[in-house]
mmCIF file of C-alpha atoms in Angstrom:
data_model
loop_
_atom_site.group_PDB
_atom_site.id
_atom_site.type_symbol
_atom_site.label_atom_id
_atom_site.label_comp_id
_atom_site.label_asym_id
_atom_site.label_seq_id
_atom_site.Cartn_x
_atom_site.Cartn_y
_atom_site.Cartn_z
ATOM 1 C CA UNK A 1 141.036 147.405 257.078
ATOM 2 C CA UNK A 2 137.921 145.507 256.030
ATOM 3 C CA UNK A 3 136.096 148.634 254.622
ATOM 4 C CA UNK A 4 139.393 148.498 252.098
ATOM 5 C CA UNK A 5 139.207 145.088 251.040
ATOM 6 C CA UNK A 6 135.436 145.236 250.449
ATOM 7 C CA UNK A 7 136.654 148.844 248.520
ATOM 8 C CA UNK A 8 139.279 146.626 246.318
ATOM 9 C CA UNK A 9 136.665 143.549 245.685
ATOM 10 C CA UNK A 10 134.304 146.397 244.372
ATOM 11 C CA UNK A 11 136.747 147.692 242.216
ATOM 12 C CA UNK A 12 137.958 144.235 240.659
ATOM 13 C CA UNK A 13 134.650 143.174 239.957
ATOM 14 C CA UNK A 14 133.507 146.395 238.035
ATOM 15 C CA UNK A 15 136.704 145.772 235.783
ATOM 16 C CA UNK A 16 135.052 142.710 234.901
ATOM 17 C CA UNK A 17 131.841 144.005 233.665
ATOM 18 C CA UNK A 18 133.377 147.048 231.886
ATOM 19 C CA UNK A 19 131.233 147.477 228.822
ATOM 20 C CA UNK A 20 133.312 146.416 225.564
ATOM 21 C CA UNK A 21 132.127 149.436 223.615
ATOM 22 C CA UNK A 22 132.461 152.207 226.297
ATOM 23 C CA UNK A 23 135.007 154.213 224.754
ATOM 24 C CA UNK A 24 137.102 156.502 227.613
ATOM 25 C CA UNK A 25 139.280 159.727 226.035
ATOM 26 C CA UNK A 26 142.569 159.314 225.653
ATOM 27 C CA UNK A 27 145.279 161.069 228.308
ATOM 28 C CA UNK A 28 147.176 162.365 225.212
ATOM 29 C CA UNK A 29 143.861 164.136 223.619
ATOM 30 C CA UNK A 30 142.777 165.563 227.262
ATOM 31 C CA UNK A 31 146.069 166.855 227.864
ATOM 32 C CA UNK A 32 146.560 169.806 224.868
ATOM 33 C CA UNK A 33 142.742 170.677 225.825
ATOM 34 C CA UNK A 34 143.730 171.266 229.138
ATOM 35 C CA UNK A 35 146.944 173.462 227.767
ATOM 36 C CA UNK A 36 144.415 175.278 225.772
ATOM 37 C CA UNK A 37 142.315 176.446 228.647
ATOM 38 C CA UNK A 38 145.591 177.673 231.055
ATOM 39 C CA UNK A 39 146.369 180.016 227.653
ATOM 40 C CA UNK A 40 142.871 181.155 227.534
ATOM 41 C CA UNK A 41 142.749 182.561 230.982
ATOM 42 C CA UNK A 42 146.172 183.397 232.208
ATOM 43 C CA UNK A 43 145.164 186.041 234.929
ATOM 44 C CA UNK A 44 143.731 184.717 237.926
ATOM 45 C CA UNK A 45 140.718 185.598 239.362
ATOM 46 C CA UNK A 46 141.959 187.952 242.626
ATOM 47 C CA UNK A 47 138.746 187.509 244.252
ATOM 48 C CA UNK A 48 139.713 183.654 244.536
ATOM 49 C CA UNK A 49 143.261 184.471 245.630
ATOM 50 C CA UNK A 50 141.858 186.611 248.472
ATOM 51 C CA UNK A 51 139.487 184.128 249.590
ATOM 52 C CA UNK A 52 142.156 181.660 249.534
ATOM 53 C CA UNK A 53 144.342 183.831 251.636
ATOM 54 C CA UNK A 54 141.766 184.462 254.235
ATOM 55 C CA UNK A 55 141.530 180.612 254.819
ATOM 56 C CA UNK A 56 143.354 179.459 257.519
ATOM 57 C CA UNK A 57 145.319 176.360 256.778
ATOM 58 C CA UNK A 58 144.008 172.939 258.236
ATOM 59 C CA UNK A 59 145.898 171.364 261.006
ATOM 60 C CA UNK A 60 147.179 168.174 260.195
ATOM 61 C CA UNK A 61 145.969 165.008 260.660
ATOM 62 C CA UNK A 62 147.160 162.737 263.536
ATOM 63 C CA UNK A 63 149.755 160.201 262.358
ATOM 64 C CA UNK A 64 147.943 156.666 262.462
ATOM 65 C CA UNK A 65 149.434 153.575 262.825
ATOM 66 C CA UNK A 66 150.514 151.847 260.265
ATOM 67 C CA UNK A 67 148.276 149.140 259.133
ATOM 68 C CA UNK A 68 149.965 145.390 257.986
ATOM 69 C CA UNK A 69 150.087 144.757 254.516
ATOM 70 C CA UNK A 70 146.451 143.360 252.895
ATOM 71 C CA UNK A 71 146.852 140.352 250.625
ATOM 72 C CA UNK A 72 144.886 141.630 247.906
ATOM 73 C CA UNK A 73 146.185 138.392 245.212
ATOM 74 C CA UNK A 74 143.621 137.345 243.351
ATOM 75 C CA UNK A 75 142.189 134.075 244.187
ATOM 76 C CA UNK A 76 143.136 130.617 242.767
ATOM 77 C CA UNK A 77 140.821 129.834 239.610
ATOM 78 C CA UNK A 78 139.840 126.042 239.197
ATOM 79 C CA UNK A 79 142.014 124.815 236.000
ATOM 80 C CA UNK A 80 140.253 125.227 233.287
ATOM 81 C CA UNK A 81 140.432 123.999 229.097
ATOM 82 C CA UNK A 82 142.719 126.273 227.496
ATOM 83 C CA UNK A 83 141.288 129.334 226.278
ATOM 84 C CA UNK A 84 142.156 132.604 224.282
ATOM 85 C CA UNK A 85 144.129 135.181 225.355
ATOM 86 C CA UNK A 86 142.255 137.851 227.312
ATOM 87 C CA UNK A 87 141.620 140.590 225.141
ATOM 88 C CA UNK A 88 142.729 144.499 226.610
ATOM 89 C CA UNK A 89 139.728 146.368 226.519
ATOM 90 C CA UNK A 90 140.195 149.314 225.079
ATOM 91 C CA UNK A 91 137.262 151.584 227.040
ATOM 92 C CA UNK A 92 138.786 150.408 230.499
ATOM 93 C CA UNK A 93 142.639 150.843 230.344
ATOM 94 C CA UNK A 94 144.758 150.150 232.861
ATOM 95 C CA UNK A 95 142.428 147.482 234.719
ATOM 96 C CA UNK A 96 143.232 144.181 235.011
ATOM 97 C CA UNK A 97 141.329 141.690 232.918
ATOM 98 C CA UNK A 98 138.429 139.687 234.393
ATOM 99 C CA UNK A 99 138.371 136.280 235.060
ATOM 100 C CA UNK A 100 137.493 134.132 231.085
ATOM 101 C CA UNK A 101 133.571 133.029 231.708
ATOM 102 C CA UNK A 102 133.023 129.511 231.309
ATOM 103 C CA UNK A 103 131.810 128.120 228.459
ATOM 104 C CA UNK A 104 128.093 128.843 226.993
ATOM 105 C CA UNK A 105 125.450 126.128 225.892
ATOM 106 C CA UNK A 106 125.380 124.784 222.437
ATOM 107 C CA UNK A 107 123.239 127.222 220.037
ATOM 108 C CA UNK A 108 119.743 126.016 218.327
ATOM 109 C CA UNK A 109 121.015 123.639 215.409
ATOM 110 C CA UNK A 110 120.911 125.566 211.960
ATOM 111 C CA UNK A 111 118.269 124.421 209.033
ATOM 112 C CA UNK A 112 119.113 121.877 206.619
ATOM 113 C CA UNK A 113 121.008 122.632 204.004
ATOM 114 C CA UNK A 114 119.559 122.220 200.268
ATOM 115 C CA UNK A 115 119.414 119.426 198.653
ATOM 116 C CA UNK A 116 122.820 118.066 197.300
ATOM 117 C CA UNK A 117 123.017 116.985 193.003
ATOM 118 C CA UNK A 118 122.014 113.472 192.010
ATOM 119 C CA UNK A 119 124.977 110.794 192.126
ATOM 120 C CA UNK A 120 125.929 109.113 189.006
ATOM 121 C CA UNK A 121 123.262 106.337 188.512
ATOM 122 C CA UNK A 122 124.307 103.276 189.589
ATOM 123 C CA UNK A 123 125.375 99.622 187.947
ATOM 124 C CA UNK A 124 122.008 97.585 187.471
ATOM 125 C CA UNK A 125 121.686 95.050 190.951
ATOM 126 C CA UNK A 126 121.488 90.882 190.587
ATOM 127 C CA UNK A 127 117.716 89.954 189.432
ATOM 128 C CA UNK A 128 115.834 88.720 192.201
ATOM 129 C CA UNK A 129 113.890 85.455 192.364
ATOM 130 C CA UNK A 130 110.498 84.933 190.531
ATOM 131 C CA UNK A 131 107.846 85.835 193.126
ATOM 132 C CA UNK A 132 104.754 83.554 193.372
ATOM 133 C CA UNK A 133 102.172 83.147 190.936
ATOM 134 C CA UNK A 134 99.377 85.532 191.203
ATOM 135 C CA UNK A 135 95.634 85.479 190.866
ATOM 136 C CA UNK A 136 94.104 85.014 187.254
ATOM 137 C CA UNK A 137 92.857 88.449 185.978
ATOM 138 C CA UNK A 138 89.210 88.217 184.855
ATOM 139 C CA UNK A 139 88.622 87.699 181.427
ATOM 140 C CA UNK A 140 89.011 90.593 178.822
ATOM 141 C CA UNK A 141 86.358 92.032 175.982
ATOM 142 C CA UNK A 142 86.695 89.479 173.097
ATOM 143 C CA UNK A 143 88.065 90.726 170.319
ATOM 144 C CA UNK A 144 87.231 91.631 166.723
ATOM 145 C CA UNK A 145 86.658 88.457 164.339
ATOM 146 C CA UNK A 146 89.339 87.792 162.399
ATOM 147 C CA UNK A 147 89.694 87.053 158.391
ATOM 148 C CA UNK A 148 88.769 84.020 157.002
ATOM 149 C CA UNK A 149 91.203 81.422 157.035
ATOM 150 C CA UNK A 150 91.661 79.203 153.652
ATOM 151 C CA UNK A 151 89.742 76.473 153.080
ATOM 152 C CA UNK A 152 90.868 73.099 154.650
ATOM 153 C CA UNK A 153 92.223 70.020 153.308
ATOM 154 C CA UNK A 154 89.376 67.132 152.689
ATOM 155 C CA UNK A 155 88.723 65.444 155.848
ATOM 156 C CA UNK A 156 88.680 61.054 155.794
ATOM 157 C CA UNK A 157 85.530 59.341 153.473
ATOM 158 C CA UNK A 158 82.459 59.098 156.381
ATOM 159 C CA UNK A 159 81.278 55.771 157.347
ATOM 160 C CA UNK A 160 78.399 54.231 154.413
ATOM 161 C CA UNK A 161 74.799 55.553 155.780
ATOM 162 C CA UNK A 162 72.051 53.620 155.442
ATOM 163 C CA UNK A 163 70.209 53.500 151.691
ATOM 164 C CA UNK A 164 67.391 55.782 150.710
ATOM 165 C CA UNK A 165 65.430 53.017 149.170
ATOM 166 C CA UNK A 166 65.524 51.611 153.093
ATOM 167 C CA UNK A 167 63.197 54.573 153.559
ATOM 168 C CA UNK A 168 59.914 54.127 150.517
ATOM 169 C CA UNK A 169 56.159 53.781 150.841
ATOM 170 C CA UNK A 170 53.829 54.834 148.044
ATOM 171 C CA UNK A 171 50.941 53.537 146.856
ATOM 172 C CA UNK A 172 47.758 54.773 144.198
ATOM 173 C CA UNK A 173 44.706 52.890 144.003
ATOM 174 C CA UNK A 174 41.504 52.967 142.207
ATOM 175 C CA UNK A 175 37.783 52.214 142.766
ATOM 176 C CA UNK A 176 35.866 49.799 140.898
ATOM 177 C CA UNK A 177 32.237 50.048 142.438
ATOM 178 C CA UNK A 178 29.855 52.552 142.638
ATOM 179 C CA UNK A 179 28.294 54.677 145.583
ATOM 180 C CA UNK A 180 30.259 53.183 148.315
ATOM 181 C CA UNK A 181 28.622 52.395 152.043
ATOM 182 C CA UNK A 182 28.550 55.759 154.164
ATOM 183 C CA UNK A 183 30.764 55.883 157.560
ATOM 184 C CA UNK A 184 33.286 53.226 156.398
ATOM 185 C CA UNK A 185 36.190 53.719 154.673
ATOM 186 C CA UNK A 186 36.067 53.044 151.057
ATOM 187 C CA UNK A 187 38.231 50.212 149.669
ATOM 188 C CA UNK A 188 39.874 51.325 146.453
ATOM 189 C CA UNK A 189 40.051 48.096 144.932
ATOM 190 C CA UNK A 190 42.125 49.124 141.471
ATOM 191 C CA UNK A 191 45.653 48.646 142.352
ATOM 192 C CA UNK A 192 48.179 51.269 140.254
ATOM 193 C CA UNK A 193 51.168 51.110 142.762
ATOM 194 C CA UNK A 194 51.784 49.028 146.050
ATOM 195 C CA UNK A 195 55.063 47.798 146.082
ATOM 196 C CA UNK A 196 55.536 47.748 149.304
ATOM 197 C CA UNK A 197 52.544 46.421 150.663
ATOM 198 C CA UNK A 198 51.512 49.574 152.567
ATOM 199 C CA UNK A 199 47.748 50.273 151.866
ATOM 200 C CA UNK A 200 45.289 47.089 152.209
ATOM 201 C CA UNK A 201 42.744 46.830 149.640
ATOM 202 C CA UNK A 202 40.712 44.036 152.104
ATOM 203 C CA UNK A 203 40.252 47.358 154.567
ATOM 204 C CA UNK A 204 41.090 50.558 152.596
ATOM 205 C CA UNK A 205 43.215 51.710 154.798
ATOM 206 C CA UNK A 206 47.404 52.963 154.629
ATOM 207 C CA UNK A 207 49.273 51.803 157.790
ATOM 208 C CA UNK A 208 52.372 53.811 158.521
ATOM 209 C CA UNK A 209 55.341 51.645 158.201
ATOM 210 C CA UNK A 210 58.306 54.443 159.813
ATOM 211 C CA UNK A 211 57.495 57.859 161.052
ATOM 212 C CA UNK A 212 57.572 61.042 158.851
ATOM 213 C CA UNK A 213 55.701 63.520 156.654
ATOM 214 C CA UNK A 214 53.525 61.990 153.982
ATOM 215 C CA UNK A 215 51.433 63.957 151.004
ATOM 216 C CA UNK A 216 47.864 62.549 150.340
ATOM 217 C CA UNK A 217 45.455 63.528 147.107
ATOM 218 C CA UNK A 218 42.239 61.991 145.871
ATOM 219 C CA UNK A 219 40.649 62.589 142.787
ATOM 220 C CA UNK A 220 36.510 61.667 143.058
ATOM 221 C CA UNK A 221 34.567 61.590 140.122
ATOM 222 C CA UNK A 222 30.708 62.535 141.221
ATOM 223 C CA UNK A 223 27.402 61.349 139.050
ATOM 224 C CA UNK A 224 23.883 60.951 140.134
ATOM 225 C CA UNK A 225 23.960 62.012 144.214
ATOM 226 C CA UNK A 226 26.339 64.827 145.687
ATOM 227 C CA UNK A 227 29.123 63.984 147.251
ATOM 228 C CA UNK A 228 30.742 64.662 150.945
ATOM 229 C CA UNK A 229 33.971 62.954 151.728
ATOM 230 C CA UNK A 230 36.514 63.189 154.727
ATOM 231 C CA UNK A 231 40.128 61.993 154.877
ATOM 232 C CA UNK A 232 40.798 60.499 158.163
ATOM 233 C CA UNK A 233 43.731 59.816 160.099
ATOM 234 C CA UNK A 234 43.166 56.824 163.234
ATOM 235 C CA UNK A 235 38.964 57.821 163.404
ATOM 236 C CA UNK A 236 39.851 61.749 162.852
ATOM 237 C CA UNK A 237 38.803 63.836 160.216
ATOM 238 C CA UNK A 238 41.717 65.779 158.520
ATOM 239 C CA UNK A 239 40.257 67.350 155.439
ATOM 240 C CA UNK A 240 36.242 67.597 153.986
ATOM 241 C CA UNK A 241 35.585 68.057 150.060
ATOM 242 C CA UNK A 242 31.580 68.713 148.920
ATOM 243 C CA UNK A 243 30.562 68.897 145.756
ATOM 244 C CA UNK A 244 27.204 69.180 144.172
ATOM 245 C CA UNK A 245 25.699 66.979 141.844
ATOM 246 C CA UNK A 246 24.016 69.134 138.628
ATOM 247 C CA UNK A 247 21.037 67.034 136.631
ATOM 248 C CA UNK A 248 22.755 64.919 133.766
ATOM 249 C CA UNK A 249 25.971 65.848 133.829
ATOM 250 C CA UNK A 250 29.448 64.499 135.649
ATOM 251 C CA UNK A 251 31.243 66.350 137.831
ATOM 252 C CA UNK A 252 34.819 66.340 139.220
ATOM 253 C CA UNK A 253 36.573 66.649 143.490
ATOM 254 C CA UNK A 254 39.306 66.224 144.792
ATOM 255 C CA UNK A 255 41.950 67.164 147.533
ATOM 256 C CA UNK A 256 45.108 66.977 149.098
ATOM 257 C CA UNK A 257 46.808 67.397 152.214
ATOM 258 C CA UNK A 258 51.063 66.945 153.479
ATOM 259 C CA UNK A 259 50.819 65.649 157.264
ATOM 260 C CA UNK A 260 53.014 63.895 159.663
ATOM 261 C CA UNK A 261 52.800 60.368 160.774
ATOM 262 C CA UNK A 262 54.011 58.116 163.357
ATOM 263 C CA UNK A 263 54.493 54.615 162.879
ATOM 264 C CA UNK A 264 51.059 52.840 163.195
ATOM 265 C CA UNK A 265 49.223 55.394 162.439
ATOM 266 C CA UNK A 266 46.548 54.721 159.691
ATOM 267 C CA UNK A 267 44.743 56.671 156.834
ATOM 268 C CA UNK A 268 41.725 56.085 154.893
ATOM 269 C CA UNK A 269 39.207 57.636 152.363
ATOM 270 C CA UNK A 270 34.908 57.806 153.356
ATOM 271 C CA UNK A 271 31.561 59.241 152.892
ATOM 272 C CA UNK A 272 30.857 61.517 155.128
ATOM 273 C CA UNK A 273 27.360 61.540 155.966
ATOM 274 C CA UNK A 274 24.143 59.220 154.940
ATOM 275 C CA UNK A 275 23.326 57.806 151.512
ATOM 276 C CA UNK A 276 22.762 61.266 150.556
ATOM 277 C CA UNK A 277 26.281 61.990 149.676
ATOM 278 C CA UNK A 278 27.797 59.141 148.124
ATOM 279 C CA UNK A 279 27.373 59.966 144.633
ATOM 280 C CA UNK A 280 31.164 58.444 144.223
ATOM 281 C CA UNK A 281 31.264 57.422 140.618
ATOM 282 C CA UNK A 282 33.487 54.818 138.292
ATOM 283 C CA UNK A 283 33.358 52.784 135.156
ATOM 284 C CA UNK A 284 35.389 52.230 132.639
ATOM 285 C CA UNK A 285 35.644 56.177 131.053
ATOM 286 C CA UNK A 286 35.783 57.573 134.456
ATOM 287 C CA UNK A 287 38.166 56.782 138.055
ATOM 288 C CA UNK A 288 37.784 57.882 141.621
ATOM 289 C CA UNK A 289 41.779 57.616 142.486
ATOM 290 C CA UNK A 290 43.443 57.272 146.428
ATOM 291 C CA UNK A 291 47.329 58.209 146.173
ATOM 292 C CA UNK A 292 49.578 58.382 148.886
ATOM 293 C CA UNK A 293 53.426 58.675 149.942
ATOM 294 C CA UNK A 294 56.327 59.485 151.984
ATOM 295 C CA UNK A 295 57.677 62.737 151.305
ATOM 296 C CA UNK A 296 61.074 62.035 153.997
ATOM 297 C CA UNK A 297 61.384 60.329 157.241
ATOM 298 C CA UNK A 298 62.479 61.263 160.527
ATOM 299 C CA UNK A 299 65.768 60.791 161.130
ATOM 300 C CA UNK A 300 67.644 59.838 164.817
#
């Protein structure tokens, strides 16, 4: 009784794995096959009909008991979600359908699908506050000049300066004495121009009354010695003019010079030298003349 429930468990689980595409002949194509082969070979073999007279007939089997009924019903299945119908198989006919599997795992998630179209573009959003003020950007390449503007209106009258005539100093002198002392500065005693007081006959010297660039000339006649004479500026020599006396006959020097003075400062006219070189002539036909005067002053 045991071996024939183990023998029906058997059989109910092979139905269950019956392969899907195993496909089994059908009874109605096996059957006119079968016909075919009974009209092929009516006559029977007699060899075969004698052996199977010769056999003796088997005895019969003992009458067994008879066994109680087996409950072969299937077992109760745990409720499951509803499912499809079972599906006949079509290779194993006339079995029983399995028991539905439960459910498999979820598969591997597909790709992603391609890109969809661009939406409509949207309405423009509410403008946001003004963020703080940045850094200042260094400063760019100047630029190319531009063209000349037109000429402005006349600006206001300046204040008054001071006068120009605030600003003279001239003087030209003469001598009236012949061969002057060596080494002191000769005092041109012949006054032409000295307005303003500037040179001093008593010493023979100009004093500087405001600073700025004054011209100087002398014009020396020369008789009877040669003559060597300096133009100094406060005890230094600025200029030299020689000339050489010729036997019975007058002769002319002279020079000139454009310096700068300060206020103070003082300029004179002398031999240079011993008695040797003070030929320095003047009489009524002939003048030794000392000029001097401010060209322009400095300003502040």
């Amino acid at each position: 009784m045991l071996f024939k429930r183990l023998l029906w468990l058997v059989v109910f689980i092979g139905f269950s794995y019956c392969d899907e595409t195993s496909e089994q002949p059908d009874v109605a194509d096996v059957e006119p096959e079968l016909e075919a082969d009974a009209d092929a070979d009516p006559d029977p073999d007699p060899e075969a009909e004698t052996e199977a007279e010769a056999d003796p007939e088997p005895e019969p089997e003992p009458e067994l008991e008879p066994e109680p009924p087996v409950d072969i019903s299937p077992p109760e299945i745990p409720a499951t979600p509803p499912q499809e119908a079972p599906r006949v198989i079509e290779g194993c006919r006339n079995w029983m359908a399995g028991i539905p599997g439960s459910p498999g795992h979820n598969g591997i998630p597909g790709r992603d699908g391609r890109d969809g179209r661009d939406g409509a573009k949207g309405e423009n959003g509410a403008t946001g506050e003004s963020g703080p003020k940045g850094d200042a950007g260094e400063p760019g390449t100047p630029g190319l000049d531009g063209k000349e503007g037109l000429a402005g209106l006349p600006g206001d009258k300046g204040v008054k300066g001071d006068s120009g005539y605030s600003y003279r100093s001239a003087f030209s002198v003469g001598l009236t004495t012949r061969n002057p002392v060596p080494n002191m500065p000769i005092k041109f005693s012949k006054i032409f121009y000295n307005d303003q007081n500037h040179y001093s006959d008593d010493t023979g010297k100009f004093s500087c009354p405001f600073s700025g660039v004054y011209f100087f000339s002398y014009h020396i006649t020369v008789y009877t010695k040669d003559v060597k004479v300096g133009l100094y500026k406060n005890n230094k020599v600025i200029i030299f003019t020689y000339d050489q006396f010729q036997s019975n006959d007058v002769d002319q020097a002279g020079g000139s010079v454009a310096i700068h003075l300060d206020e103070g400062d003082e300029v004179w006219l002398q031999v240079y030298g011993d008695n040797t070189f003070n030929g320095i002539y003047a009489d009524n036909n002939n003048d030794s003349i000392f000029t001097g005067f401010l060209l322009y002053p400095d300003l502040h």
